[in-house]
Amino acid sequence: MSDRPNPSVTDNAKRTRQPYGERLWVPLWWWPVAFGIAGLLAAEIHMGAPGIRAWLPYVLLFPIPAWVLLWLSRHRVAVAEDAQGTPELRADRAHLPVNFVARAAVVAPTAKSAALGRQLDPAAYVQHRPWIGPMVLLVLDDPDDPTPYWLVSTRRPEKVLAALGLPSAD
C-alpha cells in the first residue's frame, strides 16, 4: 500500500490542462560535433602517454559537452491554463495570460533578423534561441506593464497561437 493518493480519486479541478508544451532542444547534429571536439582535446592531452594520462582526459572531458548541450536545451515553451482557467503562455519562469495580448503574429525565420535587429524595442521580453527558426510575436495591451511585446522562439508557432486561442495577424 502506498501513501500516495490514487490519481483516479484526486480532484481533477486542481490539475491544469496543458494544450501545448515544447522543450527547445539543440539540433541533433550538435551532439556528435561536441563529443568529437571533446575527443580530439582528450587525445591531445593523452598523446600516447601511459598510466593515468591515458584515460583521465576522456573521463574528465566527455561529460562537459553533454552538460553544455543539456544546459543550452533547458528552455521550455508551454501553454497552460492558470487557476481561473485562462490560457497563458509560459516561457521558462515567465508567464503571460492571454487577456493581456492585443495581437499575435508568427515571425518567419526570414524576418527574424529584422525583428531582432534595429526594430527591436529594448523593453520587449525576448526568449531567442538561434537554432530555432520561427518565433511568436505577442503584442501586449496592459497599461501597467512597460513591456510592449514578447518575442519567443518556438518550432511550431501556429500551434502555440492555436493553443492560446489567438488568430495570427498574417
Tab-separated table of N, CA, C and O in Angstrom, residues 50-112:
chain	number	residue	atom	x	y	z
A	50	PRO	N	51.423	6.708	-21.022
A	50	PRO	CA	50.844	5.598	-20.255
A	50	PRO	C	50.294	6.095	-18.907
A	50	PRO	O	50.490	7.224	-18.513
A	51	GLY	N	49.610	5.198	-18.261
A	51	GLY	CA	49.131	5.476	-16.907
A	51	GLY	C	47.875	6.317	-16.895
A	51	GLY	O	47.004	6.205	-17.753
A	52	ILE	N	47.821	7.184	-15.907
A	52	ILE	CA	46.614	7.974	-15.689
A	52	ILE	C	46.359	8.957	-16.831
A	52	ILE	O	45.213	9.287	-17.120
A	53	ARG	N	47.402	9.425	-17.505
A	53	ARG	CA	47.214	10.347	-18.631
A	53	ARG	C	46.582	9.660	-19.829
A	53	ARG	O	46.175	10.336	-20.782
A	54	ALA	N	46.465	8.353	-19.808
A	54	ALA	CA	45.854	7.640	-20.934
A	54	ALA	C	44.329	7.720	-20.891
A	54	ALA	O	43.689	7.850	-21.930
A	55	TRP	N	43.719	7.658	-19.746
A	55	TRP	CA	42.256	7.616	-19.679
A	55	TRP	C	41.632	8.814	-18.960
A	55	TRP	O	40.462	9.120	-19.167
A	56	LEU	N	42.365	9.510	-18.127
A	56	LEU	CA	41.799	10.609	-17.350
A	56	LEU	C	41.242	11.750	-18.217
A	56	LEU	O	40.160	12.265	-17.924
A	57	PRO	N	41.897	12.170	-19.302
A	57	PRO	CA	41.311	13.250	-20.112
A	57	PRO	C	39.945	12.889	-20.698
A	57	PRO	O	39.056	13.736	-20.774
A	58	TYR	N	39.778	11.639	-21.080
A	58	TYR	CA	38.493	11.214	-21.649
A	58	TYR	C	37.399	11.238	-20.588
A	58	TYR	O	36.279	11.684	-20.848
A	59	VAL	N	37.731	10.765	-19.390
A	59	VAL	CA	36.747	10.730	-18.300
A	59	VAL	C	36.352	12.150	-17.888
A	59	VAL	O	35.189	12.420	-17.601
A	60	LEU	N	37.306	13.053	-17.876
A	60	LEU	CA	37.024	14.413	-17.435
A	60	LEU	C	36.385	15.278	-18.515
A	60	LEU	O	35.569	16.149	-18.217
A	61	LEU	N	36.726	15.060	-19.775
A	61	LEU	CA	36.238	15.937	-20.836
A	61	LEU	C	34.921	15.507	-21.478
A	61	LEU	O	34.194	16.344	-21.991
A	62	PHE	N	34.591	14.227	-21.475
A	62	PHE	CA	33.373	13.794	-22.157
A	62	PHE	C	32.079	14.232	-21.465
A	62	PHE	O	31.082	14.450	-22.155
A	63	PRO	N	32.024	14.393	-20.150
A	63	PRO	CA	30.783	14.922	-19.567
A	63	PRO	C	30.535	16.405	-19.875
A	63	PRO	O	29.397	16.866	-19.830
A	64	ILE	N	31.572	17.147	-20.211
A	64	ILE	CA	31.418	18.586	-20.430
A	64	ILE	C	30.493	18.908	-21.606
A	64	ILE	O	29.573	19.711	-21.459
A	65	PRO	N	30.674	18.307	-22.798
A	65	PRO	CA	29.733	18.650	-23.878
A	65	PRO	C	28.305	18.209	-23.580
A	65	PRO	O	27.358	18.905	-23.969
A	66	ALA	N	28.137	17.095	-22.887
A	66	ALA	CA	26.780	16.667	-22.529
A	66	ALA	C	26.129	17.699	-21.610
A	66	ALA	O	24.965	18.084	-21.809
A	67	TRP	N	26.881	18.177	-20.619
A	67	TRP	CA	26.339	19.167	-19.698
A	67	TRP	C	26.027	20.468	-20.429
A	67	TRP	O	24.961	21.074	-20.216
A	68	VAL	N	26.917	20.923	-21.283
A	68	VAL	CA	26.706	22.184	-22.006
A	68	VAL	C	25.490	22.091	-22.923
A	68	VAL	O	24.643	22.992	-22.954
A	69	LEU	N	25.353	21.001	-23.659
A	69	LEU	CA	24.226	20.867	-24.583
A	69	LEU	C	22.900	20.715	-23.838
A	69	LEU	O	21.874	21.244	-24.280
A	70	LEU	N	22.905	20.013	-22.722
A	70	LEU	CA	21.683	19.922	-21.915
A	70	LEU	C	21.343	21.277	-21.299
A	70	LEU	O	20.171	21.641	-21.185
A	71	TRP	N	22.349	22.032	-20.895
A	71	TRP	CA	22.112	23.354	-20.327
A	71	TRP	C	21.536	24.301	-21.389
A	71	TRP	O	20.632	25.076	-21.098
A	72	LEU	N	22.042	24.220	-22.613
A	72	LEU	CA	21.501	25.047	-23.691
A	72	LEU	C	20.068	24.653	-24.046
A	72	LEU	O	19.303	25.469	-24.557
A	73	SER	N	19.693	23.408	-23.783
A	73	SER	CA	18.364	22.895	-24.109
A	73	SER	C	17.384	22.997	-22.948
A	73	SER	O	16.334	22.369	-22.966
A	74	ARG	N	17.682	23.785	-21.950
A	74	ARG	CA	16.870	23.815	-20.736
A	74	ARG	C	15.574	24.601	-20.886
A	74	ARG	O	14.668	24.466	-20.071
A	75	HIS	N	15.431	25.408	-21.894
A	75	HIS	CA	14.276	26.298	-22.021
A	75	HIS	C	13.048	25.560	-22.527
A	75	HIS	O	13.141	24.712	-23.407
A	76	ARG	N	11.911	25.938	-21.976
A	76	ARG	CA	10.634	25.342	-22.354
A	76	ARG	C	9.640	26.437	-22.725
A	76	ARG	O	9.663	27.519	-22.150
A	77	VAL	N	8.776	26.111	-23.657
A	77	VAL	CA	7.655	26.970	-24.025
A	77	VAL	C	6.407	26.125	-23.868
A	77	VAL	O	6.340	25.008	-24.383
A	78	ALA	N	5.434	26.650	-23.140
A	78	ALA	CA	4.208	25.893	-22.894
A	78	ALA	C	3.018	26.837	-22.860
A	78	ALA	O	3.154	28.028	-22.559
A	79	VAL	N	1.868	26.298	-23.171
A	79	VAL	CA	0.601	26.995	-22.996
A	79	VAL	C	-0.203	26.148	-22.028
A	79	VAL	O	-0.425	24.965	-22.272
A	80	ALA	N	-0.604	26.749	-20.922
A	80	ALA	CA	-1.372	26.046	-19.911
A	80	ALA	C	-2.419	26.994	-19.349
A	80	ALA	O	-2.358	28.206	-19.558
A	81	GLU	N	-3.361	26.437	-18.627
A	81	GLU	CA	-4.400	27.252	-18.003
A	81	GLU	C	-3.962	27.644	-16.602
A	81	GLU	O	-3.365	26.841	-15.892
A	82	ASP	N	-4.287	28.882	-16.216
A	82	ASP	CA	-3.988	29.314	-14.855
A	82	ASP	C	-5.115	28.853	-13.925
A	82	ASP	O	-5.974	28.067	-14.322
A	83	ALA	N	-5.139	29.344	-12.705
A	83	ALA	CA	-6.126	28.894	-11.715
A	83	ALA	C	-7.556	29.261	-12.122
A	83	ALA	O	-8.502	28.562	-11.749
A	84	GLN	N	-7.721	30.337	-12.883
A	84	GLN	CA	-9.058	30.740	-13.313
A	84	GLN	C	-9.472	30.076	-14.629
A	84	GLN	O	-10.564	30.331	-15.117
A	85	GLY	N	-8.618	29.287	-15.222
A	85	GLY	CA	-8.928	28.620	-16.481
A	85	GLY	C	-8.561	29.414	-17.712
A	85	GLY	O	-8.903	29.029	-18.822
A	86	THR	N	-7.872	30.536	-17.524
A	86	THR	CA	-7.438	31.361	-18.654
A	86	THR	C	-6.142	30.809	-19.219
A	86	THR	O	-5.203	30.565	-18.461
A	87	PRO	N	-6.043	30.627	-20.528
A	87	PRO	CA	-4.770	30.141	-21.084
A	87	PRO	C	-3.678	31.191	-20.910
A	87	PRO	O	-3.936	32.395	-20.977
A	88	GLU	N	-2.473	30.709	-20.671
A	88	GLU	CA	-1.332	31.607	-20.552
A	88	GLU	C	-0.118	30.954	-21.177
A	88	GLU	O	0.032	29.740	-21.156
A	89	LEU	N	0.731	31.817	-21.761
A	89	LEU	CA	1.980	31.361	-22.347
A	89	LEU	C	3.031	31.342	-21.252
A	89	LEU	O	3.186	32.319	-20.518
A	90	ARG	N	3.736	30.240	-21.154
A	90	ARG	CA	4.828	30.120	-20.189
A	90	ARG	C	6.125	29.903	-20.948
A	90	ARG	O	6.277	28.924	-21.661
A	91	ALA	N	7.032	30.844	-20.782
A	91	ALA	CA	8.361	30.756	-21.378
A	91	ALA	C	9.335	30.731	-20.212
A	91	ALA	O	9.617	31.774	-19.616
A	92	ASP	N	9.788	29.543	-19.862
A	92	ASP	CA	10.577	29.326	-18.650
A	92	ASP	C	9.755	29.751	-17.437
A	92	ASP	O	8.661	29.279	-17.250
A	93	ARG	N	10.272	30.674	-16.637
A	93	ARG	CA	9.547	31.100	-15.433
A	93	ARG	C	8.597	32.251	-15.690
A	93	ARG	O	7.786	32.593	-14.844
A	94	ALA	N	8.687	32.878	-16.847
A	94	ALA	CA	7.790	33.984	-17.179
A	94	ALA	C	6.470	33.430	-17.701
A	94	ALA	O	6.435	32.400	-18.371
A	95	HIS	N	5.401	34.117	-17.366
A	95	HIS	CA	4.094	33.689	-17.885
A	95	HIS	C	3.287	34.906	-18.296
A	95	HIS	O	3.392	35.980	-17.710
A	96	LEU	N	2.504	34.724	-19.350
A	96	LEU	CA	1.712	35.806	-19.928
A	96	LEU	C	0.283	35.320	-20.138
A	96	LEU	O	0.037	34.500	-21.022
A	97	PRO	N	-0.677	35.820	-19.328
A	97	PRO	CA	-2.082	35.466	-19.566
A	97	PRO	C	-2.565	36.028	-20.898
A	97	PRO	O	-2.159	37.118	-21.314
A	98	VAL	N	-3.429	35.291	-21.549
A	98	VAL	CA	-3.887	35.666	-22.884
A	98	VAL	C	-4.745	36.940	-22.853
A	98	VAL	O	-4.861	37.622	-23.860
A	99	ASN	N	-5.320	37.316	-21.685
A	99	ASN	CA	-6.152	38.525	-21.615
A	99	ASN	C	-5.355	39.787	-21.921
A	99	ASN	O	-5.937	40.801	-22.273
A	100	PHE	N	-4.032	39.758	-21.735
A	100	PHE	CA	-3.206	40.943	-21.957
A	100	PHE	C	-2.618	41.002	-23.364
A	100	PHE	O	-1.827	41.893	-23.652
A	101	VAL	N	-2.977	40.080	-24.232
A	101	VAL	CA	-2.439	40.053	-25.598
A	101	VAL	C	-3.427	40.740	-26.530
A	101	VAL	O	-4.582	40.345	-26.631
A	102	ALA	N	-2.960	41.801	-27.200
A	102	ALA	CA	-3.813	42.528	-28.148
A	102	ALA	C	-3.764	41.885	-29.528
A	102	ALA	O	-4.799	41.701	-30.169
A	103	ARG	N	-2.548	41.555	-29.999
A	103	ARG	CA	-2.365	40.952	-31.321
A	103	ARG	C	-1.278	39.902	-31.226
A	103	ARG	O	-0.402	39.971	-30.368
A	104	ALA	N	-1.315	38.984	-32.164
A	104	ALA	CA	-0.292	37.939	-32.218
A	104	ALA	C	0.055	37.674	-33.671
A	104	ALA	O	-0.788	37.809	-34.559
A	105	ALA	N	1.310	37.325	-33.884
A	105	ALA	CA	1.753	37.030	-35.249
A	105	ALA	C	2.897	36.028	-35.195
A	105	ALA	O	3.611	35.923	-34.196
A	106	VAL	N	3.055	35.318	-36.285
A	106	VAL	CA	4.174	34.401	-36.460
A	106	VAL	C	5.296	35.173	-37.146
A	106	VAL	O	5.066	35.843	-38.146
A	107	VAL	N	6.487	35.091	-36.582
A	107	VAL	CA	7.658	35.711	-37.203
A	107	VAL	C	8.411	34.606	-37.937
A	107	VAL	O	8.930	33.679	-37.318
A	108	ALA	N	8.437	34.705	-39.247
A	108	ALA	CA	9.103	33.694	-40.068
A	108	ALA	C	10.615	33.756	-39.865
A	108	ALA	O	11.149	34.797	-39.472
A	109	PRO	N	11.309	32.650	-40.111
A	109	PRO	CA	12.776	32.672	-39.967
A	109	PRO	C	13.456	33.736	-40.825
A	109	PRO	O	14.486	34.275	-40.434
A	110	THR	N	12.865	34.071	-41.958
A	110	THR	CA	13.460	35.094	-42.825
A	110	THR	C	13.281	36.501	-42.251
A	110	THR	O	14.081	37.391	-42.541
A	111	ALA	N	12.261	36.715	-41.438
A	111	ALA	CA	12.009	38.031	-40.847
A	111	ALA	C	12.570	38.145	-39.434
A	111	ALA	O	12.425	39.180	-38.799
A	112	LYS	N	13.198	37.095	-38.971
A	112	LYS	CA	13.697	37.065	-37.599
A	112	LYS	C	14.797	38.095	-37.362
A	112	LYS	O	14.815	38.765	-36.332
